[in-house]
mmCIF file of C-alpha atoms in Angstrom:
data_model
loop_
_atom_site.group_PDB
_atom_site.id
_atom_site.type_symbol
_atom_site.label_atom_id
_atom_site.label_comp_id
_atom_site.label_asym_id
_atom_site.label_seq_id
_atom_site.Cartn_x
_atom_site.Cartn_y
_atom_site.Cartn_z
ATOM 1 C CA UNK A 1 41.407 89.168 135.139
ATOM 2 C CA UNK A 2 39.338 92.070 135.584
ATOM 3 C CA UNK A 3 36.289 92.892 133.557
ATOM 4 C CA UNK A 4 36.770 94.405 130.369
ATOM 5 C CA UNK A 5 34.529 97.124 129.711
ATOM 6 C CA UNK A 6 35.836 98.830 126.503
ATOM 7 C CA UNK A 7 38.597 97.730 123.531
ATOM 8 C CA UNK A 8 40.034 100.132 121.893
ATOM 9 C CA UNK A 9 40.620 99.141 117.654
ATOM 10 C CA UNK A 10 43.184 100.500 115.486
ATOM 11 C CA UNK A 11 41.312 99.406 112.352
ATOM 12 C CA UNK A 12 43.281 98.603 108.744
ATOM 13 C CA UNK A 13 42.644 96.592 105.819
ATOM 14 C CA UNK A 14 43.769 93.272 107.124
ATOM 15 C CA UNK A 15 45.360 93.364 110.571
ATOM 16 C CA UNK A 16 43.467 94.991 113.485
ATOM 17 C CA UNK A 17 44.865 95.834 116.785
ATOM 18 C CA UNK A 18 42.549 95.271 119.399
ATOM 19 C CA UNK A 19 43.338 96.396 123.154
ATOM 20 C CA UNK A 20 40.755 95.755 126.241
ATOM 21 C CA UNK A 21 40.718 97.565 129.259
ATOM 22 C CA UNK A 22 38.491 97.756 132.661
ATOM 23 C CA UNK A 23 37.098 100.737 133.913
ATOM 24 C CA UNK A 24 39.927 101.602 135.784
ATOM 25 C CA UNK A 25 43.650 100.678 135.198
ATOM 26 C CA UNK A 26 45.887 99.157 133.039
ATOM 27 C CA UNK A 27 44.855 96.976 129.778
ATOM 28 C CA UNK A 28 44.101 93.563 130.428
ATOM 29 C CA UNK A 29 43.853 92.441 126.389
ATOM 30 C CA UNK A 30 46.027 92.778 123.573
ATOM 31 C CA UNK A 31 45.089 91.126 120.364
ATOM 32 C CA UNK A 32 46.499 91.206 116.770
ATOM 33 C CA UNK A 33 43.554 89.949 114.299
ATOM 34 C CA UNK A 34 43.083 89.129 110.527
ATOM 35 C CA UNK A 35 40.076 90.306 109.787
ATOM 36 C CA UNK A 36 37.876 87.274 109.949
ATOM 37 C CA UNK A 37 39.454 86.588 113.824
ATOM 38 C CA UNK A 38 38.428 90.288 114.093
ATOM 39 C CA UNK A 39 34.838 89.397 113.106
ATOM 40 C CA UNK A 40 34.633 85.857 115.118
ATOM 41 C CA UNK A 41 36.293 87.717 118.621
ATOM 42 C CA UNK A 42 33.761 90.298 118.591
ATOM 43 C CA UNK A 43 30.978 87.692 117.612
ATOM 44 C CA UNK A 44 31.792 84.971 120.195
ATOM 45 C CA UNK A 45 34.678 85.893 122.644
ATOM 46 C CA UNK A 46 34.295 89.718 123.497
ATOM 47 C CA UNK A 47 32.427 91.205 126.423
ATOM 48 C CA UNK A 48 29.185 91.740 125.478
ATOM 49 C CA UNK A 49 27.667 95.217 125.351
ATOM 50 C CA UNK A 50 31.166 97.012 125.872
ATOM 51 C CA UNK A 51 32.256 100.050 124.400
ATOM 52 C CA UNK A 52 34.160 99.822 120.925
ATOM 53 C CA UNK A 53 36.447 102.780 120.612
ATOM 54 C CA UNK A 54 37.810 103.224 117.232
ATOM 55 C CA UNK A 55 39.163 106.382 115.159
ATOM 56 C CA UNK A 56 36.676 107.865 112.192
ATOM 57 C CA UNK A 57 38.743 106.879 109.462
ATOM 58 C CA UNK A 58 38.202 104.393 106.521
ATOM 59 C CA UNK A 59 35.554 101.621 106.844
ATOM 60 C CA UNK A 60 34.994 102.998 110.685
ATOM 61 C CA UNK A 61 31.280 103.408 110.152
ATOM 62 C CA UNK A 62 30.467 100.120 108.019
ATOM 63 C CA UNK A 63 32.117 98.675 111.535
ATOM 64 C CA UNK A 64 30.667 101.108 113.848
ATOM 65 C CA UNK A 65 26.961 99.837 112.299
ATOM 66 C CA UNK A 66 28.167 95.868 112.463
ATOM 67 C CA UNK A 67 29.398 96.514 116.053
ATOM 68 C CA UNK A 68 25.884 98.017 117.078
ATOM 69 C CA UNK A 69 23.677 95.423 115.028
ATOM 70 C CA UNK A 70 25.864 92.994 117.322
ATOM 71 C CA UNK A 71 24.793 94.671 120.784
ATOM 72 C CA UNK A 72 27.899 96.450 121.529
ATOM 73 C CA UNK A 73 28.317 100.262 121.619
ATOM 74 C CA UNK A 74 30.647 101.883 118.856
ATOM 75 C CA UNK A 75 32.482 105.425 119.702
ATOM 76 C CA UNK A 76 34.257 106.725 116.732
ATOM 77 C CA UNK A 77 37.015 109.546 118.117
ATOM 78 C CA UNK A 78 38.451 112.279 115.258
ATOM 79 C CA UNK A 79 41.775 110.950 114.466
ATOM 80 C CA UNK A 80 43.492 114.580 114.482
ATOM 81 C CA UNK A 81 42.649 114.691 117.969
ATOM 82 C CA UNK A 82 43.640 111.070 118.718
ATOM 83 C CA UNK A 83 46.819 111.824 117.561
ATOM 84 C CA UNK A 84 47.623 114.024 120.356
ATOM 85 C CA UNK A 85 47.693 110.928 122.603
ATOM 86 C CA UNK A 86 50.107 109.056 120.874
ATOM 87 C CA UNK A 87 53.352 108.679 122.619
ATOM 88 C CA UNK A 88 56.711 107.476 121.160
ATOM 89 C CA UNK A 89 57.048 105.831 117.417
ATOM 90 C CA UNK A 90 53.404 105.702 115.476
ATOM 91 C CA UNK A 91 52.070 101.753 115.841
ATOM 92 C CA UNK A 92 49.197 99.589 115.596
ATOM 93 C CA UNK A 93 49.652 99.031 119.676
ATOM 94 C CA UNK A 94 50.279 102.594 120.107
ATOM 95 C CA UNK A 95 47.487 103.938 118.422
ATOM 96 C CA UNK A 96 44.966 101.707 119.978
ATOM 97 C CA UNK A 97 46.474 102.910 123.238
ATOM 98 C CA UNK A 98 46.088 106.310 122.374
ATOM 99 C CA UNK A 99 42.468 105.682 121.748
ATOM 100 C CA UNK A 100 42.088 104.604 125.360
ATOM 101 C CA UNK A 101 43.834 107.584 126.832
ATOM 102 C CA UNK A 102 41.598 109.604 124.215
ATOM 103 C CA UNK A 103 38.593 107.706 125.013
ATOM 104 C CA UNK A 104 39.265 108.179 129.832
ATOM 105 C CA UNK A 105 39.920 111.561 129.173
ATOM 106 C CA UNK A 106 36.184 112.540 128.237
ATOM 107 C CA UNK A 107 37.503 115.493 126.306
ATOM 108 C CA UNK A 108 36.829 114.468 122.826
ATOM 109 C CA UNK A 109 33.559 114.667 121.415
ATOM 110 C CA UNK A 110 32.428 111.504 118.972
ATOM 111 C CA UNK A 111 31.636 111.315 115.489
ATOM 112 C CA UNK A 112 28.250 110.478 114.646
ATOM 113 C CA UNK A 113 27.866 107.262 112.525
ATOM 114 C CA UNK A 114 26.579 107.646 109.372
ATOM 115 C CA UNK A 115 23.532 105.485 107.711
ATOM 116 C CA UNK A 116 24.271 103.521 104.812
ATOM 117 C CA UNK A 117 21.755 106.195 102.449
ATOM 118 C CA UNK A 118 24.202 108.886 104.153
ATOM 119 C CA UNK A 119 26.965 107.310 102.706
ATOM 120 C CA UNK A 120 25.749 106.496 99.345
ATOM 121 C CA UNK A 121 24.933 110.428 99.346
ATOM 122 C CA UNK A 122 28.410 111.417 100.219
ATOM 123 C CA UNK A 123 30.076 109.335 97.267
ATOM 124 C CA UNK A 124 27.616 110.631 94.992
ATOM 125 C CA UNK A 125 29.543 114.312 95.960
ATOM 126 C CA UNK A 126 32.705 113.094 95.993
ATOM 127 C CA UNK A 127 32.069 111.763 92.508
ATOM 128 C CA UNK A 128 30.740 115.134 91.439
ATOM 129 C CA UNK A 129 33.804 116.626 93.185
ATOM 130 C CA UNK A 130 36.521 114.639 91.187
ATOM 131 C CA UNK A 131 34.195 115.226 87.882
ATOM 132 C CA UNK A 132 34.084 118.735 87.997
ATOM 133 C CA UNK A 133 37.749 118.703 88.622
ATOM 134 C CA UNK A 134 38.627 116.664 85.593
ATOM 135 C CA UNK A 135 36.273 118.967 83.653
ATOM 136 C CA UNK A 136 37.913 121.906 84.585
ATOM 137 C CA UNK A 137 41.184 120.690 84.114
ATOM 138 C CA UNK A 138 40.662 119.510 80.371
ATOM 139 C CA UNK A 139 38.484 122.204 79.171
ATOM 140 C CA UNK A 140 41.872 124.401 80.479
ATOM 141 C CA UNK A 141 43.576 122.038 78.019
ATOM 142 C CA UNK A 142 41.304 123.131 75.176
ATOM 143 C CA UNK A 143 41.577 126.471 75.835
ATOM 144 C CA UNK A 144 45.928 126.507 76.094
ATOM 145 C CA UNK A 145 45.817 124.149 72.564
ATOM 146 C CA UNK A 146 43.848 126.526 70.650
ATOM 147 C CA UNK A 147 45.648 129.816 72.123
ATOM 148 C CA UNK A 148 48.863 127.759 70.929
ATOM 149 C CA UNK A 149 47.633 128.194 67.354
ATOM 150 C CA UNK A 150 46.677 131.718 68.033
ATOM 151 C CA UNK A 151 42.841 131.192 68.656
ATOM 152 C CA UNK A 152 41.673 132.505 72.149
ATOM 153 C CA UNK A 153 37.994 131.059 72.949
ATOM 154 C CA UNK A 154 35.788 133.447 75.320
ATOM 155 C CA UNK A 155 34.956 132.310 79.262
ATOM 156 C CA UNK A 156 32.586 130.019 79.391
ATOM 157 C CA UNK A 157 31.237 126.253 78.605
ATOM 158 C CA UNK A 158 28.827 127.642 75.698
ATOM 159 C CA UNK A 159 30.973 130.200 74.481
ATOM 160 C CA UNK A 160 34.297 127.476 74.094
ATOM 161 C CA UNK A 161 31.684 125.073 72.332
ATOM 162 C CA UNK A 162 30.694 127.603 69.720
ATOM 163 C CA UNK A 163 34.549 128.414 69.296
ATOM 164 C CA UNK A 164 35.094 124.516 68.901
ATOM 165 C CA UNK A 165 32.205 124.310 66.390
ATOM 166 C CA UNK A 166 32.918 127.258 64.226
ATOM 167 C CA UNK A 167 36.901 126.239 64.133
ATOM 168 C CA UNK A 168 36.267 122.320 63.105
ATOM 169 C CA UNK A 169 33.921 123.523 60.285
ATOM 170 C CA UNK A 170 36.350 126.721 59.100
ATOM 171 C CA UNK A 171 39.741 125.822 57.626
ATOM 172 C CA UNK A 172 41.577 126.148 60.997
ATOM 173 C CA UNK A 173 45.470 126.184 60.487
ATOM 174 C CA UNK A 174 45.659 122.859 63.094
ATOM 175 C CA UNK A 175 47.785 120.225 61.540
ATOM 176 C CA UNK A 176 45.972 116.775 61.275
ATOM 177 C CA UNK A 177 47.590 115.391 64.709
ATOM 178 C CA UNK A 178 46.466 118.445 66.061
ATOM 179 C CA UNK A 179 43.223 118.290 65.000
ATOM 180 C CA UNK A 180 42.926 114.385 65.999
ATOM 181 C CA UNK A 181 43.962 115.602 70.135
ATOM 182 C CA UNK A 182 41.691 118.464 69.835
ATOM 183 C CA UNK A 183 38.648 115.942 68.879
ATOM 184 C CA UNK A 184 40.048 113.583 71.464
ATOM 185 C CA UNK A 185 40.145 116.662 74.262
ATOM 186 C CA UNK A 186 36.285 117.658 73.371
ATOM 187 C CA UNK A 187 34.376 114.380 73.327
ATOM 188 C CA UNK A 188 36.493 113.387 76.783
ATOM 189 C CA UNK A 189 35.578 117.124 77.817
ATOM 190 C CA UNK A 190 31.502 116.725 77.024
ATOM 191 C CA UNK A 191 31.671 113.065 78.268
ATOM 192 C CA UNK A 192 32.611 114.326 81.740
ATOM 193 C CA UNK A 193 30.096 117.222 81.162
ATOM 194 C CA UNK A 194 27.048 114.192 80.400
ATOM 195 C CA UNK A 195 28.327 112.973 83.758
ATOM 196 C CA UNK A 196 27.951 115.528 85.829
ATOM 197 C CA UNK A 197 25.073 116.402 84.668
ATOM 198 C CA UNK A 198 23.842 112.526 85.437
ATOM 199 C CA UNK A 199 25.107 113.259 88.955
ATOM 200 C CA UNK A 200 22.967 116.351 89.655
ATOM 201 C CA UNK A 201 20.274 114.748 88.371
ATOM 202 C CA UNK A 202 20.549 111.914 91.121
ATOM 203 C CA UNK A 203 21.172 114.428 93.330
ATOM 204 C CA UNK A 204 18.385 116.407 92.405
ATOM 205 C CA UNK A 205 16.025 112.995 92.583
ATOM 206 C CA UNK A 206 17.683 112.716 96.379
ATOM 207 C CA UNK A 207 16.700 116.609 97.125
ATOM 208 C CA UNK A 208 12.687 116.077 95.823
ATOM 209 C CA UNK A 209 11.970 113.142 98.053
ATOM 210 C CA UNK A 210 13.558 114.095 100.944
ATOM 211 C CA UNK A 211 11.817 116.375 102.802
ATOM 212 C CA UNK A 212 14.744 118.116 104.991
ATOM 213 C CA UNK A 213 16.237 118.965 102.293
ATOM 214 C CA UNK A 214 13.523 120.556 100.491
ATOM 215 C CA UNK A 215 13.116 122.686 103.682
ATOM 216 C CA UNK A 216 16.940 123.609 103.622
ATOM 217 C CA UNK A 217 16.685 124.469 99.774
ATOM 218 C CA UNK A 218 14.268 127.155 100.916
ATOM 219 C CA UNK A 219 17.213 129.420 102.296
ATOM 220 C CA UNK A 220 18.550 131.697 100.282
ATOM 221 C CA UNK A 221 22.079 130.582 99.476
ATOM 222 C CA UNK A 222 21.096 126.763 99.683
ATOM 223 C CA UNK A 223 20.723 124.955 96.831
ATOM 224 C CA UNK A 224 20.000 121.290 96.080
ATOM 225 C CA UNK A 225 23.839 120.799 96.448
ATOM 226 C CA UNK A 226 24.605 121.970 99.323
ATOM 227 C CA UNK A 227 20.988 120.668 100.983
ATOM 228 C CA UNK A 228 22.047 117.258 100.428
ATOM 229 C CA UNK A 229 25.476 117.566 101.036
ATOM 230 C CA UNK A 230 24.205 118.926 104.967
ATOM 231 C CA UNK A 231 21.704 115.665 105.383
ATOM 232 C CA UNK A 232 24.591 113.394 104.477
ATOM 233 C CA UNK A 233 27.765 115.338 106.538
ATOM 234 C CA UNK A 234 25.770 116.184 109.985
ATOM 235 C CA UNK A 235 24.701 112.872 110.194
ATOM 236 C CA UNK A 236 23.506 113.792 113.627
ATOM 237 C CA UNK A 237 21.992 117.533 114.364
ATOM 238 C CA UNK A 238 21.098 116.815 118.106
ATOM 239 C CA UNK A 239 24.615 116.937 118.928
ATOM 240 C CA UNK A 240 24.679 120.347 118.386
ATOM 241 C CA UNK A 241 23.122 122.047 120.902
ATOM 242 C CA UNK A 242 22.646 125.323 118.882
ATOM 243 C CA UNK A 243 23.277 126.875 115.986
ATOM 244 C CA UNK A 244 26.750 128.364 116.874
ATOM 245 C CA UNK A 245 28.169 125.084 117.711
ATOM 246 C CA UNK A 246 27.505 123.869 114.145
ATOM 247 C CA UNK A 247 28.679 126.948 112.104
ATOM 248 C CA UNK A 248 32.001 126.421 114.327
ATOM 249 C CA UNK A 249 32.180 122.758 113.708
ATOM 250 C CA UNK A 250 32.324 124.199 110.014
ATOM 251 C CA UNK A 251 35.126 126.434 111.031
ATOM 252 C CA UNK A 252 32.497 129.462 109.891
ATOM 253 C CA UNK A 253 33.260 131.450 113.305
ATOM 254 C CA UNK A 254 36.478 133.687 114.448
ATOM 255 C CA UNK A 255 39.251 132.487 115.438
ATOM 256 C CA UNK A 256 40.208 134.027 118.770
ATOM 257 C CA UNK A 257 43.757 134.403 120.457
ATOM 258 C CA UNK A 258 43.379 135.771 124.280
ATOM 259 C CA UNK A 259 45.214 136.736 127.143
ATOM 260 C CA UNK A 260 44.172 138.163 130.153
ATOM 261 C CA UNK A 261 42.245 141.298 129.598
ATOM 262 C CA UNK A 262 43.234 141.131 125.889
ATOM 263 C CA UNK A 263 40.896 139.576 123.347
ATOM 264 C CA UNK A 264 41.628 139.053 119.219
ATOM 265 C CA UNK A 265 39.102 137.653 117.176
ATOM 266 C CA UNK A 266 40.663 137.209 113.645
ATOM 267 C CA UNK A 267 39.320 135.103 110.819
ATOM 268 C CA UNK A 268 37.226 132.183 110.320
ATOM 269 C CA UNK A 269 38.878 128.878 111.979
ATOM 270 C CA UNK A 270 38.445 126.849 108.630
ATOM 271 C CA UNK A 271 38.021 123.878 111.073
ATOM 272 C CA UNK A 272 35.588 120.792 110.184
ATOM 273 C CA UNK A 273 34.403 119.712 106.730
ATOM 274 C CA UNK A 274 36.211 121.674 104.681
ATOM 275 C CA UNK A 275 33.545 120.863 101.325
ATOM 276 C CA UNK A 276 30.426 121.970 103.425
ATOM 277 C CA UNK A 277 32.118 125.115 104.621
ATOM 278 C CA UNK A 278 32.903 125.582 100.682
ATOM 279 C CA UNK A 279 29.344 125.160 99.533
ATOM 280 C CA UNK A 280 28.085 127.408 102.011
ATOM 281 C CA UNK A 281 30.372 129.920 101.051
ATOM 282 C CA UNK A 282 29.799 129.692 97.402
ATOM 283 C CA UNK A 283 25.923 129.898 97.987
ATOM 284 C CA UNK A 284 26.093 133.196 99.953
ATOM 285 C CA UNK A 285 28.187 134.592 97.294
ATOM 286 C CA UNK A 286 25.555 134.146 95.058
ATOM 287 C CA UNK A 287 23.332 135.256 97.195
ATOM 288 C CA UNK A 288 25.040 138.617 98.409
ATOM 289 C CA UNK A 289 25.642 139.079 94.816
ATOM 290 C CA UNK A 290 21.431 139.560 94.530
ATOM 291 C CA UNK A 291 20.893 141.571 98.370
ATOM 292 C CA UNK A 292 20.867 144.656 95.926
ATOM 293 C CA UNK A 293 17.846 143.749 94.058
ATOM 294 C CA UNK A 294 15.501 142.806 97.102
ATOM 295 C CA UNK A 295 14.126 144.437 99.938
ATOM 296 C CA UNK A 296 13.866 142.140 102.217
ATOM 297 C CA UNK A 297 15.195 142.065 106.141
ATOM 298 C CA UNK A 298 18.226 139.313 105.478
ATOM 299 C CA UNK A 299 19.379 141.849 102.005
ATOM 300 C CA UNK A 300 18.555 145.040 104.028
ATOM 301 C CA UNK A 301 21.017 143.780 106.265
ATOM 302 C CA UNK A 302 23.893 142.192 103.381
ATOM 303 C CA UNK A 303 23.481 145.817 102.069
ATOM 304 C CA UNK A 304 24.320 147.384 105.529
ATOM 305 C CA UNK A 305 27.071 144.623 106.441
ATOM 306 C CA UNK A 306 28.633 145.101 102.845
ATOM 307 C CA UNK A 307 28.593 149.055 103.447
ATOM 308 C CA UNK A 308 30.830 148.422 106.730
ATOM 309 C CA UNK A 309 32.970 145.706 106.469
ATOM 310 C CA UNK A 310 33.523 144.500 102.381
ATOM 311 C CA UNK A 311 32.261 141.881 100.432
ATOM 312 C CA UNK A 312 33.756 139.086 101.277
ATOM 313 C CA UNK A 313 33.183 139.736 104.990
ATOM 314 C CA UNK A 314 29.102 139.680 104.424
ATOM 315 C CA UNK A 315 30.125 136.449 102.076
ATOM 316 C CA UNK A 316 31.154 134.520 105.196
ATOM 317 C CA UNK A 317 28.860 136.061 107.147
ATOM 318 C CA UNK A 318 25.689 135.073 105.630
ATOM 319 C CA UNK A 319 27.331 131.351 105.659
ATOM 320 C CA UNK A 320 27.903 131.746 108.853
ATOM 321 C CA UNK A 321 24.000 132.739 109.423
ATOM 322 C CA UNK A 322 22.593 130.313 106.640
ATOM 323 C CA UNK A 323 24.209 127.166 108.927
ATOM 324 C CA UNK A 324 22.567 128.420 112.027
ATOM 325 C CA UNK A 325 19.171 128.512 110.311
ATOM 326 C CA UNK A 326 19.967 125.157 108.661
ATOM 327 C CA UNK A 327 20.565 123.993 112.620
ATOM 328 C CA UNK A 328 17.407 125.531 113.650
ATOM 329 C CA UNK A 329 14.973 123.980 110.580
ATOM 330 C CA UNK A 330 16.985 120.265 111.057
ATOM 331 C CA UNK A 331 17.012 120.293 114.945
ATOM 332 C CA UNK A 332 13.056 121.796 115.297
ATOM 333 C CA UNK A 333 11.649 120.130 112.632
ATOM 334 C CA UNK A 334 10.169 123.210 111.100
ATOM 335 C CA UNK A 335 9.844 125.136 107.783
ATOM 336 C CA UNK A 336 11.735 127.906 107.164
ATOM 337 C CA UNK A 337 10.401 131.556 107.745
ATOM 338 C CA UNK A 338 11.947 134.566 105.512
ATOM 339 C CA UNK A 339 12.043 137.827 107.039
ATOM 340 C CA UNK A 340 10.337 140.504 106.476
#
């Protein structure tokens, strides 16, 4: 049998489909493992120091860091562009093959595996995410209740507690039912607000004693939210090799369709992390929406850019310019510099 010198792994929750190949030629290895066999192959029966090659999906990096603690050399491959490889009916044994075509092709650029602390700081967004979701969507229910009974509560957080206040202490023409959902809706809706709140304060403990993020909070349009959120989704900056690469990993730059001698550049992609690309955005709105009140270089030029092609356009274009600088401070190691 020829040496093995990577396995492919279609990972699941309990069955995992494990293929070896050699360096050149057909697969020599085909395996179908619980996931204790999985453990015990790869800790007393696989070739040591071989490439893993596994798709980024669910539990990929808690194995990507066992695999490497073991002495073996994880590659995790974006499934979207695995699935391109993937011939006939969607399997276990086809995927893992796909992953070896994938993997010989050396077209396909890896995902970086994250730290443990990189993870923990991801689920503490995602949490945030899903909270300010469900507090959105039941302040929305407080707000249609009391327009059913003809009371319409101004925009705002503040303003709809005042309008809660003043109608539980007034006699408000809510029948007692009423009245008990409405009581129900409020304490769920400030319960979700105390959490959230919780959650940007861990976030905010994250941002202090970390000192890349402090340096990303310095750009205008970065925040503590989107500074952490960076750290924990480019787990890697080196494999960027400049600025440009990572604003179009965040789907921040055109999207071009050419031919020949004929060249369209339309919008943004919208490729990569779709939640970083949103928090950039977001931040430059904000701060667009203050170029007019400064004088320096960076609002000089919103003003200009805003002028020429629209607000939005300068929106996605200082995101677009904010991620670059983020490359530069995280890839450098160096504070960041306003202009003049």
């Amino acid at each position: 049998m020829s040496e093995i010198t990577f396995y492919t792994v279609d990972l699941a929750k309990r069955v995992f489909q494990v293929h070896g190949y050699p360096r050149q030629g057909r697969r020599v290895l085909t395996r179908r493992l619980s996931r204790a066999r999985f453990q015990g192959f790869f800790e007393r029966d696989a070739q040591p120091g071989a490439t893993v090659v596994m798709e980024a999906c669910g539990g990929a990096h808690f194995w990507g860091r066992w695999l490497r603690a073991r002495g073996f050399a994880p590659v995790l491959l974006p499934p979207r562009r695995v699935r391109a490889f993937v011939t006939g009916n969607k399997t276990d044994a086809a995927d893992a093959e796909a992953l070896a075509v994938a993997w010989r092709c050396g077209q396909l650029h890896p995902v970086p595996i994250k730290t443990e602390t990189q993870q923990a700081i991801q689920l503490l967004h995602r949490l945030r995410e899903r909270r300010l979701a469900a507090r959105t969507a039941v302040s929305n229910q407080i707000r249609a209740l009391l327009r059913e009974y003809g009371v319409v509560a101004p925009a705002g957080a503040a303003a709809l507690s005042r309008t809660v206040a003043e109608l539980r202490q007034a006699d408000a023409p809510l029948a007692p039912p009423v009245q008990a959902m409405l009581v129900d809706l409020v304490e769920e809706w400030h319960q979700l607000r105390a959490s959230v709140a919780r959650l940007d304060e861990q976030l905010t403990a994250l941002y202090q004693t970390h000192e890349p993020c402090r340096r990303l909070g310095e750009i205008p349009g970065i925040g503590v939210v989107t500074a952490t959120a960076l750290i924990a989704g480019v787990p890697d900056i080196q494999r960027f090799k400049r600025g440009r690469a990572l604003a179009a990993w965040l789907g921040l730059t055109p999207k071009e369709h050419s031919s020949g001698d004929s060249r369209w550049l339309g919008g943004i992609t919208k490729r990569g992390n779709t939640y970083l690309r949103t928090l950039l955005i977001h931040g430059a709105r904000s701060a667009v929406r203050q170029a007019h009140r400064r004088c320096d270089a960076t609002s000089r030029w919103l003003q200009r850019l805003i002028q020429r092609r629209g607000h939005n356009c300068a929106v996605v274009a200082l995101a677009n310019k904010n991620a670059r600088i983020a490359w530069a401070l995280l890839a450098h190691d160096v504070a960041y510099q306003p202009a003049c």
